[in-house]
Amino acid sequence: MEDDILIQISNRIKDKRREKNITVQELASRANVSKGLISQIENSRTIPSLVVLVDIIKALEIDMNVFFKDIHGSGSNFPLIIRRQADYDHFEKEHAEGFHYQRIFTQSIKNSTVDIVILELEPDAHRLQVETEAYEYKYILSGSIEYQFGETIYTLSQGDSMLFDGRIPHTPKNTGKEKASMLVIYFFEERA
């Protein structure tokens, strides 16, 4: 499966769970999997096996055809893509306070998938360190942010940027009194 399809599936699971007002724990119990696994799947941090995916869809009480409707891979041609700000998808990742994500777009290009997001951090935003199965590029649009990798901390200000392997545990922290924002580009490599 292409990475963009996996991202579409993880987003669909999260969206359908929220539409039905089901908590992550409830869905995990219904599908007989751990809460952590549901969270990792919803945040595109792991790929569910086919059996687990079917169990999750059944636990959401959704017909398979309905669930997979409009989920598709990219064609061989790369079209011009224009997304208007009003069309950006707001979403949440992992257990994080004060993290606001907007997905600009996700697109397969050659042997990888690019996911472009704007992340806004409230002054009191916090979360545990996480790992992502992607390389991550961060460009600070506004504010000052401390990025922690294990015990090491780097300070980035407006206009600064960095590229790193998301498999290294990491988390950002807004060090200012105003909302900080950054452009985030995830590069998911095709799995062999």
PDB file of C-alpha atoms in Angstrom, residues 99-172:
ATOM      1  CA  PHE A  99      -1.069  21.611  19.603  1.00  0.00           C
ATOM      2  CA  HIS A 100      -3.208  22.705  16.626  1.00  0.00           C
ATOM      3  CA  TYR A 101      -2.557  21.012  13.271  1.00  0.00           C
ATOM      4  CA  GLN A 102      -3.845  21.952   9.803  1.00  0.00           C
ATOM      5  CA  ARG A 103      -3.113  19.582   6.928  1.00  0.00           C
ATOM      6  CA  ILE A 104      -2.402  21.478   3.714  1.00  0.00           C
ATOM      7  CA  PHE A 105      -2.079  18.338   1.576  1.00  0.00           C
ATOM      8  CA  THR A 106      -0.711  14.822   1.303  1.00  0.00           C
ATOM      9  CA  GLN A 107       0.715  13.598  -1.977  1.00  0.00           C
ATOM     10  CA  SER A 108       2.698  10.603  -3.252  1.00  0.00           C
ATOM     11  CA  ILE A 109       5.682  11.676  -5.295  1.00  0.00           C
ATOM     12  CA  LYS A 110       7.841   8.978  -6.908  1.00  0.00           C
ATOM     13  CA  ASN A 111       8.815   6.579  -4.066  1.00  0.00           C
ATOM     14  CA  SER A 112       7.662   8.643  -1.109  1.00  0.00           C
ATOM     15  CA  THR A 113       4.711  10.522   0.332  1.00  0.00           C
ATOM     16  CA  VAL A 114       4.886  14.156   1.372  1.00  0.00           C
ATOM     17  CA  ASP A 115       2.526  15.403   4.092  1.00  0.00           C
ATOM     18  CA  ILE A 116       2.522  19.198   4.581  1.00  0.00           C
ATOM     19  CA  VAL A 117       1.088  20.620   7.789  1.00  0.00           C
ATOM     20  CA  ILE A 118       0.952  23.875   9.726  1.00  0.00           C
ATOM     21  CA  LEU A 119       1.431  23.365  13.473  1.00  0.00           C
ATOM     22  CA  GLU A 120       0.473  26.080  15.948  1.00  0.00           C
ATOM     23  CA  LEU A 121       1.641  25.827  19.557  1.00  0.00           C
ATOM     24  CA  GLU A 122      -0.059  27.611  22.426  1.00  0.00           C
ATOM     25  CA  PRO A 123       2.320  29.108  25.041  1.00  0.00           C
ATOM     26  CA  ASP A 124       1.466  26.274  27.464  1.00  0.00           C
ATOM     27  CA  ALA A 125       1.488  23.493  24.832  1.00  0.00           C
ATOM     28  CA  HIS A 126       3.052  20.233  25.948  1.00  0.00           C
ATOM     29  CA  ARG A 127       3.292  16.552  25.085  1.00  0.00           C
ATOM     30  CA  LEU A 128       5.634  13.630  25.605  1.00  0.00           C
ATOM     31  CA  GLN A 129       8.408  13.001  23.090  1.00  0.00           C
ATOM     32  CA  VAL A 130       7.153  11.104  20.034  1.00  0.00           C
ATOM     33  CA  GLU A 131       8.603   9.245  17.057  1.00  0.00           C
ATOM     34  CA  THR A 132       7.381   9.477  13.453  1.00  0.00           C
ATOM     35  CA  GLU A 133       8.147   7.066  10.603  1.00  0.00           C
ATOM     36  CA  ALA A 134       9.275   9.958   8.416  1.00  0.00           C
ATOM     37  CA  TYR A 135      11.929  12.594   7.925  1.00  0.00           C
ATOM     38  CA  GLU A 136      10.617  15.920   9.210  1.00  0.00           C
ATOM     39  CA  TYR A 137      11.380  19.418   7.958  1.00  0.00           C
ATOM     40  CA  LYS A 138      10.330  22.305  10.258  1.00  0.00           C
ATOM     41  CA  TYR A 139      10.303  25.987   9.291  1.00  0.00           C
ATOM     42  CA  ILE A 140       9.443  28.420  12.090  1.00  0.00           C
ATOM     43  CA  LEU A 141       6.820  30.888  10.825  1.00  0.00           C
ATOM     44  CA  SER A 142       6.443  32.821  14.084  1.00  0.00           C
ATOM     45  CA  GLY A 143       7.566  32.713  17.692  1.00  0.00           C
ATOM     46  CA  SER A 144      10.417  30.946  19.431  1.00  0.00           C
ATOM     47  CA  ILE A 145      10.437  27.178  19.901  1.00  0.00           C
ATOM     48  CA  GLU A 146      12.656  24.815  21.855  1.00  0.00           C
ATOM     49  CA  TYR A 147      12.981  21.423  20.177  1.00  0.00           C
ATOM     50  CA  GLN A 148      13.964  18.573  22.470  1.00  0.00           C
ATOM     51  CA  PHE A 149      15.638  15.397  21.165  1.00  0.00           C
ATOM     52  CA  GLY A 150      16.188  13.059  24.092  1.00  0.00           C
ATOM     53  CA  GLU A 151      18.035  15.309  26.573  1.00  0.00           C
ATOM     54  CA  THR A 152      19.348  17.765  23.953  1.00  0.00           C
ATOM     55  CA  ILE A 153      17.474  21.043  23.331  1.00  0.00           C
ATOM     56  CA  TYR A 154      17.763  23.370  20.315  1.00  0.00           C
ATOM     57  CA  THR A 155      16.200  26.856  20.205  1.00  0.00           C
ATOM     58  CA  LEU A 156      14.657  27.999  16.921  1.00  0.00           C
ATOM     59  CA  SER A 157      13.246  31.435  16.088  1.00  0.00           C
ATOM     60  CA  GLN A 158      11.187  32.839  13.227  1.00  0.00           C
ATOM     61  CA  GLY A 159      12.870  32.029   9.907  1.00  0.00           C
ATOM     62  CA  ASP A 160      14.964  29.144  11.314  1.00  0.00           C
ATOM     63  CA  SER A 161      14.489  25.633   9.982  1.00  0.00           C
ATOM     64  CA  MET A 162      15.689  22.080  10.554  1.00  0.00           C
ATOM     65  CA  LEU A 163      15.508  18.627   8.986  1.00  0.00           C
ATOM     66  CA  PHE A 164      15.722  15.458  11.086  1.00  0.00           C
ATOM     67  CA  ASP A 165      14.856  11.772  11.210  1.00  0.00           C
ATOM     68  CA  GLY A 166      11.474  11.619  12.974  1.00  0.00           C
ATOM     69  CA  ARG A 167      12.361   8.203  14.422  1.00  0.00           C
ATOM     70  CA  ILE A 168      14.465  10.111  16.975  1.00  0.00           C
ATOM     71  CA  PRO A 169      12.212  10.868  20.005  1.00  0.00           C
ATOM     72  CA  HIS A 170      11.344  14.584  19.883  1.00  0.00           C
ATOM     73  CA  THR A 171       8.937  17.284  20.995  1.00  0.00           C
ATOM     74  CA  PRO A 172       8.633  21.061  20.540  1.00  0.00           C
TER      75      PRO A 172
END
